Backbone as JSON, one array per atom type, in Angstrom:
{
  "sequence": "GTTDGNGDYTIDLDSAGPGIYTVRVDASLADAYVDLYYNQTFLRSQAQGISVGSNQAVTGINFSLSLGYEIVGTVRSSGSGLADIDIDVYASNGEFLSGYPGTTAVGGTYTLGALPPGDYFIKADPDPALSQFFVSNYYGDSPSITGATAITITGTSRSGIDIDLVP",
  "N": [[-40.4, 24.07, -5.31], [-37.88, 26.44, -4.6], [-35.03, 27.99, -5.82], [-31.66, 28.11, -4.49], [-28.86, 30.25, -3.69], [-26.88, 29.5, -5.37], [-28.54, 28.72, -7.59], [-29.45, 25.87, -7.07], [-32.03, 23.4, -6.79], [-34.11, 21.69, -4.73], [-37.2, 19.3, -4.9], [-39.36, 17.96, -3.07], [-41.04, 15.02, -3.32], [-41.99, 12.95, -1.83], [-44.82, 12.68, -0.47], [-46.57, 13.1, -2.64], [-46.06, 10.83, -4.27], [-45.1, 8.2, -6.61], [-45.0, 8.86, -10.35], [-45.56, 10.85, -13.34], [-44.26, 13.92, -13.63], [-44.46, 17.37, -14.26], [-42.14, 19.94, -14.7], [-41.62, 23.22, -14.0], [-39.74, 26.39, -14.54], [-40.39, 29.25, -12.88], [-39.61, 32.33, -13.13], [-39.08, 35.43, -11.41], [-40.81, 38.11, -12.42], [-39.52, 40.65, -12.15], [-36.87, 39.88, -12.54], [-36.98, 39.4, -14.99], [-36.47, 37.12, -16.67], [-37.42, 34.47, -18.98], [-39.99, 32.06, -18.32], [-39.66, 28.64, -18.14], [-40.27, 25.18, -19.15], [-39.15, 22.12, -18.11], [-36.61, 20.83, -20.29], [-36.18, 23.02, -21.82], [-38.2, 24.03, -22.69], [-40.71, 26.33, -23.72], [-43.58, 26.37, -24.05], [-46.34, 24.98, -22.46], [-47.97, 22.83, -23.63], [-45.95, 21.42, -24.88], [-44.15, 20.45, -23.13], [-41.85, 18.37, -21.4], [-42.35, 15.45, -19.66], [-41.46, 14.13, -16.76], [-40.57, 11.11, -15.35], [-41.02, 9.72, -12.08], [-40.18, 7.28, -10.01], [-41.03, 5.27, -7.08], [-39.67, 6.26, -4.03], [-37.49, 7.27, -5.53], [-34.73, 9.24, -6.33], [-34.53, 11.88, -8.75], [-32.21, 13.36, -10.9], [-30.36, 15.96, -12.43], [-32.14, 17.53, -13.8], [-31.99, 20.27, -15.32], [-31.98, 23.8, -15.93], [-31.5, 26.32, -18.39], [-31.71, 29.66, -18.26], [-32.82, 32.53, -20.18], [-33.16, 35.85, -20.89], [-36.12, 37.76, -21.39], [-38.59, 39.51, -23.4], [-40.64, 42.49, -23.42], [-44.28, 43.1, -23.75], [-46.07, 45.84, -24.26], [-48.49, 48.36, -23.73], [-51.9, 49.94, -24.03], [-55.15, 50.06, -23.0], [-58.08, 51.33, -24.18], [-61.35, 52.99, -24.26], [-63.42, 54.74, -26.06], [-61.51, 56.73, -26.2], [-60.71, 56.82, -23.55], [-58.45, 55.6, -21.07], [-58.66, 52.53, -19.47], [-58.75, 51.19, -16.37], [-58.04, 48.01, -14.92], [-58.51, 45.94, -16.3], [-58.28, 42.6, -17.52], [-55.87, 41.05, -19.02], [-54.96, 38.92, -21.24], [-52.58, 36.53, -22.52], [-51.75, 34.72, -25.48], [-50.35, 31.99, -27.21], [-48.44, 31.59, -30.48], [-50.15, 29.21, -31.52], [-52.36, 29.34, -30.26], [-52.55, 28.61, -27.51], [-53.23, 29.39, -24.21], [-51.35, 31.35, -22.18], [-50.96, 30.94, -19.13], [-49.14, 31.77, -17.19], [-48.62, 34.25, -17.51], [-50.19, 36.33, -16.71], [-51.94, 39.63, -16.73], [-52.89, 43.03, -15.96], [-54.65, 45.98, -16.53], [-53.35, 49.47, -15.57], [-53.87, 52.38, -13.88], [-55.23, 54.57, -15.99], [-55.27, 52.65, -18.15], [-52.91, 51.59, -19.16], [-50.55, 48.65, -19.62], [-48.13, 46.11, -18.83], [-46.55, 43.29, -20.21], [-44.53, 40.68, -19.54], [-41.84, 38.4, -18.87], [-41.23, 37.46, -22.21], [-40.03, 35.04, -24.7], [-38.52, 35.19, -27.99], [-40.89, 35.13, -30.71], [-44.37, 34.61, -31.87], [-47.38, 36.48, -30.72], [-50.55, 36.43, -29.26], [-52.91, 39.15, -27.94], [-55.22, 39.61, -25.53], [-57.78, 41.83, -24.57], [-59.8, 41.47, -21.59], [-62.45, 42.38, -20.11], [-64.28, 42.09, -16.88], [-67.43, 41.29, -16.29], [-68.51, 41.16, -13.8], [-66.92, 42.76, -12.2], [-68.15, 45.29, -12.79], [-67.48, 46.01, -15.41], [-68.42, 46.71, -18.43], [-67.77, 45.92, -21.15], [-66.96, 44.94, -24.58], [-65.02, 41.87, -24.86], [-61.72, 42.01, -26.68], [-59.36, 41.53, -29.02], [-56.01, 42.33, -29.9], [-55.78, 44.26, -32.78], [-58.02, 44.59, -33.32], [-60.14, 42.57, -33.17], [-62.73, 40.08, -32.51], [-62.21, 37.62, -32.07], [-59.54, 35.17, -31.63], [-59.01, 34.02, -34.18], [-58.98, 36.31, -36.19], [-57.49, 37.95, -35.13], [-54.55, 40.12, -34.84], [-51.17, 39.21, -34.8], [-48.36, 39.47, -32.54], [-45.17, 40.2, -33.2], [-42.14, 39.17, -31.66], [-38.97, 39.69, -31.93], [-36.46, 40.19, -30.8], [-36.52, 42.4, -29.16], [-38.36, 44.49, -26.97], [-41.7, 45.14, -27.38], [-43.84, 47.83, -27.89], [-46.83, 50.17, -27.81], [-48.84, 48.59, -28.27], [-51.97, 48.67, -28.3], [-55.44, 48.4, -27.41], [-58.79, 48.74, -28.33], [-61.99, 48.85, -26.62], [-65.4, 48.43, -26.96], [-68.45, 49.53, -25.32]],
  "CA": [[-39.1, 24.4, -4.89], [-37.02, 27.5, -4.74], [-33.59, 27.81, -5.96], [-30.72, 28.75, -3.6], [-27.9, 31.38, -4.0], [-26.27, 28.93, -6.53], [-29.4, 28.26, -8.46], [-29.72, 24.74, -6.93], [-33.24, 23.39, -5.95], [-34.83, 20.16, -4.52], [-38.46, 19.26, -5.09], [-39.73, 16.68, -2.27], [-42.51, 14.44, -3.89], [-42.58, 11.76, -0.92], [-46.08, 12.83, -0.31], [-47.07, 12.86, -3.84], [-45.95, 9.4, -4.85], [-44.43, 7.86, -8.04], [-45.95, 9.52, -11.16], [-44.99, 11.69, -14.27], [-44.49, 15.22, -13.32], [-43.99, 18.39, -15.17], [-41.54, 20.98, -13.79], [-41.38, 24.5, -14.68], [-38.95, 27.36, -13.79], [-41.19, 30.33, -12.93], [-38.69, 33.27, -12.76], [-39.69, 36.54, -11.18], [-40.96, 39.09, -13.71], [-38.63, 41.48, -11.96], [-35.58, 39.34, -13.15], [-37.01, 39.53, -16.66], [-36.1, 35.76, -17.32], [-38.38, 33.48, -19.62], [-40.33, 30.9, -17.7], [-39.32, 27.53, -18.97], [-40.58, 23.98, -18.63], [-37.97, 21.03, -18.55], [-36.09, 20.52, -21.62], [-35.99, 24.33, -22.33], [-39.45, 24.23, -23.68], [-41.73, 27.38, -23.34], [-45.23, 26.16, -23.99], [-46.78, 23.75, -21.54], [-48.26, 21.72, -24.41], [-44.62, 20.85, -25.32], [-43.37, 20.11, -21.89], [-41.53, 16.74, -21.35], [-42.76, 14.84, -18.38], [-40.33, 13.56, -15.72], [-40.89, 9.88, -14.82], [-40.6, 9.63, -10.86], [-40.56, 6.17, -9.25], [-41.34, 5.21, -5.81], [-38.59, 6.69, -3.29], [-36.55, 7.51, -6.41], [-34.26, 10.74, -6.65], [-34.26, 12.22, -10.15], [-31.03, 14.41, -10.92], [-30.0, 16.5, -13.85], [-33.28, 18.6, -14.24], [-31.58, 21.68, -15.25], [-32.67, 25.0, -16.86], [-30.55, 27.44, -18.58], [-32.63, 30.73, -18.61], [-32.49, 33.75, -21.03], [-33.82, 37.26, -20.71], [-37.31, 37.79, -22.21], [-38.98, 40.84, -23.95], [-42.02, 42.94, -22.99], [-45.27, 43.83, -24.57], [-46.44, 47.05, -23.7], [-49.78, 48.91, -24.45], [-52.96, 50.76, -23.37], [-56.49, 49.48, -23.18], [-59.15, 52.25, -24.02], [-62.8, 52.97, -24.65], [-63.78, 56.16, -26.57], [-60.31, 57.65, -25.94], [-60.36, 56.95, -22.08], [-57.86, 54.4, -20.54], [-59.57, 51.65, -18.58], [-58.01, 50.3, -15.46], [-58.35, 46.75, -13.92], [-59.09, 45.19, -17.44], [-57.44, 41.68, -17.51], [-54.93, 41.04, -20.23], [-54.66, 37.5, -21.59], [-51.69, 36.3, -23.55], [-51.71, 33.48, -26.16], [-48.99, 31.61, -28.32], [-49.03, 31.66, -31.91], [-50.8, 27.98, -31.51], [-53.56, 29.58, -29.56], [-52.31, 28.15, -26.26], [-53.43, 30.42, -23.32], [-49.98, 31.4, -21.43], [-51.52, 31.18, -17.81], [-47.88, 32.25, -16.17], [-48.26, 35.79, -18.03], [-51.16, 37.33, -16.5], [-51.55, 41.18, -16.73], [-54.1, 43.88, -15.59], [-54.04, 47.42, -16.77], [-53.1, 50.22, -14.47], [-54.7, 53.66, -13.92], [-54.79, 55.15, -17.2], [-55.16, 51.88, -19.1], [-51.62, 50.86, -19.48], [-50.13, 47.28, -19.23], [-46.82, 45.62, -19.43], [-46.44, 41.84, -20.01], [-43.14, 40.09, -19.92], [-40.73, 38.3, -19.86], [-41.59, 36.48, -23.31], [-39.04, 34.72, -25.74], [-38.85, 35.54, -29.39], [-42.09, 34.34, -31.18], [-45.68, 35.3, -32.11], [-48.21, 36.25, -29.65], [-51.92, 37.31, -29.32], [-53.1, 39.77, -26.47], [-56.76, 39.71, -25.55], [-58.17, 42.52, -23.33], [-60.98, 40.54, -21.1], [-63.24, 42.8, -19.25], [-65.06, 41.45, -16.23], [-68.81, 42.06, -15.82], [-68.51, 41.11, -12.08], [-66.44, 44.23, -11.78], [-68.9, 46.41, -13.46], [-66.69, 46.25, -16.76], [-69.35, 46.3, -19.47], [-67.14, 46.21, -22.51], [-66.83, 43.58, -25.32], [-63.69, 41.74, -25.19], [-61.26, 42.26, -28.09], [-57.72, 41.16, -29.26], [-54.81, 43.29, -30.54], [-56.06, 44.07, -34.13], [-59.6, 44.7, -33.52], [-61.0, 41.29, -33.54], [-63.51, 39.57, -31.31], [-61.68, 36.26, -31.83], [-58.16, 34.95, -31.94], [-58.46, 33.82, -35.65], [-58.8, 37.53, -36.7], [-56.41, 38.87, -34.35], [-52.93, 40.46, -35.29], [-49.83, 38.54, -33.97], [-47.3, 40.58, -32.12], [-44.08, 39.34, -33.23], [-41.12, 39.41, -30.81], [-37.7, 39.12, -32.51], [-35.3, 40.38, -30.07], [-36.64, 43.67, -28.65], [-39.71, 44.75, -26.55], [-42.7, 45.79, -28.12], [-44.74, 48.93, -27.24], [-47.95, 50.47, -28.81], [-49.72, 47.5, -28.49], [-53.14, 49.31, -27.75], [-56.61, 47.8, -27.79], [-59.85, 49.75, -28.06], [-63.0, 48.26, -26.22], [-66.59, 49.05, -26.8], [-69.59, 49.12, -24.47]],
  "C": [[-38.74, 25.78, -5.23], [-35.73, 27.07, -4.85], [-32.7, 28.44, -4.98], [-29.87, 29.82, -4.2], [-27.21, 30.7, -5.41], [-27.1, 28.39, -7.66], [-29.89, 26.78, -8.15], [-31.04, 24.58, -6.42], [-33.37, 21.75, -5.56], [-36.39, 20.42, -4.43], [-38.75, 17.95, -4.09], [-41.07, 16.11, -2.81], [-42.76, 13.17, -3.25], [-44.17, 11.69, -0.92], [-46.87, 12.6, -1.6], [-47.05, 11.57, -4.4], [-45.24, 9.47, -6.21], [-45.51, 8.58, -9.18], [-44.9, 10.33, -12.28], [-45.18, 13.13, -13.82], [-43.71, 16.25, -14.29], [-43.39, 19.6, -14.33], [-41.15, 22.07, -14.74], [-40.71, 25.65, -13.79], [-40.08, 28.6, -13.76], [-40.43, 31.69, -12.44], [-39.73, 34.67, -12.31], [-39.92, 37.52, -12.35], [-39.81, 40.2, -13.42], [-37.01, 41.25, -12.43], [-35.4, 39.23, -14.51], [-36.41, 38.22, -17.4], [-37.35, 35.18, -17.81], [-38.74, 32.44, -18.65], [-40.15, 29.65, -18.64], [-39.81, 26.0, -18.46], [-39.35, 23.18, -18.85], [-37.78, 20.59, -19.93], [-36.09, 21.67, -22.68], [-37.09, 24.35, -23.41], [-40.45, 25.41, -22.89], [-43.2, 27.35, -23.05], [-45.45, 24.69, -23.06], [-47.1, 22.44, -22.46], [-47.01, 21.02, -25.09], [-43.72, 20.34, -24.42], [-43.05, 18.76, -21.82], [-41.81, 16.4, -19.93], [-41.55, 14.12, -17.9], [-41.03, 12.44, -15.14], [-40.39, 9.78, -13.25], [-40.93, 8.24, -10.22], [-40.77, 6.18, -7.72], [-39.92, 5.24, -4.89], [-37.22, 6.72, -4.4], [-35.96, 8.92, -6.49], [-33.79, 10.77, -8.24], [-33.24, 13.37, -10.12], [-31.07, 15.01, -12.34], [-31.12, 17.32, -14.45], [-32.86, 19.8, -14.35], [-32.07, 22.62, -16.16], [-31.37, 26.02, -17.17], [-31.53, 28.58, -19.21], [-32.27, 31.87, -19.39], [-33.39, 34.85, -20.64], [-34.97, 37.11, -21.79], [-37.56, 39.41, -22.48], [-40.26, 41.11, -23.29], [-42.88, 43.31, -24.11], [-46.0, 44.81, -23.91], [-47.42, 47.92, -24.42], [-50.81, 49.52, -23.53], [-54.34, 50.06, -24.15], [-57.38, 50.71, -23.01], [-60.4, 52.01, -24.62], [-63.21, 54.33, -24.83], [-62.53, 57.1, -26.1], [-59.91, 57.63, -24.69], [-59.59, 55.58, -21.79], [-58.72, 53.73, -19.43], [-58.5, 50.96, -17.76], [-58.71, 49.0, -15.07], [-58.91, 45.91, -14.95], [-58.01, 44.01, -17.39], [-56.83, 41.58, -18.88], [-54.42, 39.56, -20.4], [-53.54, 37.41, -22.75], [-51.82, 34.71, -24.23], [-50.7, 33.21, -27.05], [-49.66, 31.75, -29.45], [-49.96, 30.36, -32.24], [-52.13, 28.32, -30.95], [-53.53, 29.2, -28.04], [-52.25, 29.41, -25.27], [-52.15, 30.26, -22.5], [-50.55, 31.72, -19.86], [-50.27, 31.79, -16.82], [-47.87, 33.66, -16.57], [-49.62, 36.57, -17.77], [-50.93, 38.91, -16.28], [-53.02, 41.98, -16.42], [-53.86, 45.22, -16.04], [-54.14, 48.09, -15.57], [-54.06, 51.43, -14.79], [-54.26, 54.16, -15.33], [-54.89, 54.18, -18.45], [-53.95, 50.89, -19.62], [-51.34, 49.56, -18.84], [-48.77, 47.08, -19.78], [-46.95, 43.96, -19.27], [-45.12, 41.29, -20.13], [-42.68, 39.07, -18.89], [-40.91, 37.17, -20.94], [-40.33, 36.39, -24.36], [-39.53, 35.18, -27.03], [-39.94, 34.64, -29.77], [-43.3, 35.38, -31.47], [-46.53, 35.12, -30.98], [-49.48, 36.99, -30.0], [-52.3, 37.97, -27.98], [-54.56, 40.05, -26.82], [-57.12, 40.83, -24.24], [-59.52, 41.83, -22.87], [-61.73, 41.21, -20.01], [-64.04, 41.71, -18.43], [-66.29, 41.84, -15.87], [-68.88, 42.2, -14.24], [-68.02, 42.12, -11.5], [-67.0, 45.36, -12.36], [-68.05, 46.88, -14.94], [-67.58, 45.74, -17.93], [-68.78, 46.58, -20.59], [-66.98, 44.94, -23.09], [-65.33, 43.22, -25.29], [-63.16, 41.66, -26.45], [-59.95, 42.05, -28.11], [-57.22, 42.32, -29.93], [-55.46, 43.09, -32.19], [-57.48, 44.28, -34.47], [-60.37, 43.53, -33.79], [-61.7, 40.79, -32.16], [-63.06, 38.12, -31.06], [-60.1, 36.21, -32.15], [-57.85, 34.66, -33.68], [-58.42, 35.14, -36.39], [-57.85, 38.48, -36.11], [-55.02, 39.07, -34.97], [-51.97, 40.13, -34.32], [-48.93, 39.68, -33.74], [-46.19, 39.61, -32.3], [-42.85, 39.93, -32.51], [-39.89, 38.83, -31.61], [-36.45, 39.35, -31.86], [-35.29, 41.8, -29.4], [-38.03, 43.73, -28.17], [-40.34, 45.39, -27.43], [-43.63, 46.78, -27.6], [-45.85, 49.42, -28.38], [-48.9, 49.54, -29.36], [-51.13, 47.75, -27.94], [-54.44, 48.58, -28.28], [-57.83, 48.71, -27.22], [-61.03, 48.55, -27.61], [-64.33, 49.2, -26.51], [-67.64, 48.62, -25.81], [-70.21, 47.97, -24.77]]
}
């Protein structure tokens, strides 16, 4: 579904049938609002399912969005910026945040957002199918999330979150 000018929306589940559904607001990055699951939850692992019966209308599934913050950095190898490298974002519990994909631009720069306050891990993940023959690496120069440095967002965007890759 898509919201109208008043922020109202309707999702027609007639063809899907009864079940338990997860609803998420996926705001445009240009608007800088944080994506949320029903019940004001940011992580899918904590999302509350909504039970829908046959021919049942469920109302009151409302959201209150807040502005998020960005993580900005550069991916380099031997001092040169690398373009088209995938950037993955993980929550502090290790959950992959699929709604926050990123790719480096020319010069290796990237911008991810809009994230709520919290701790995150960033991984530069080159793709050998694109002739990107580099070793994946997390911020903090670690090949695994267990040794990565968390990026803490407390109420402002973070820059200088740079990652170096080795061939």
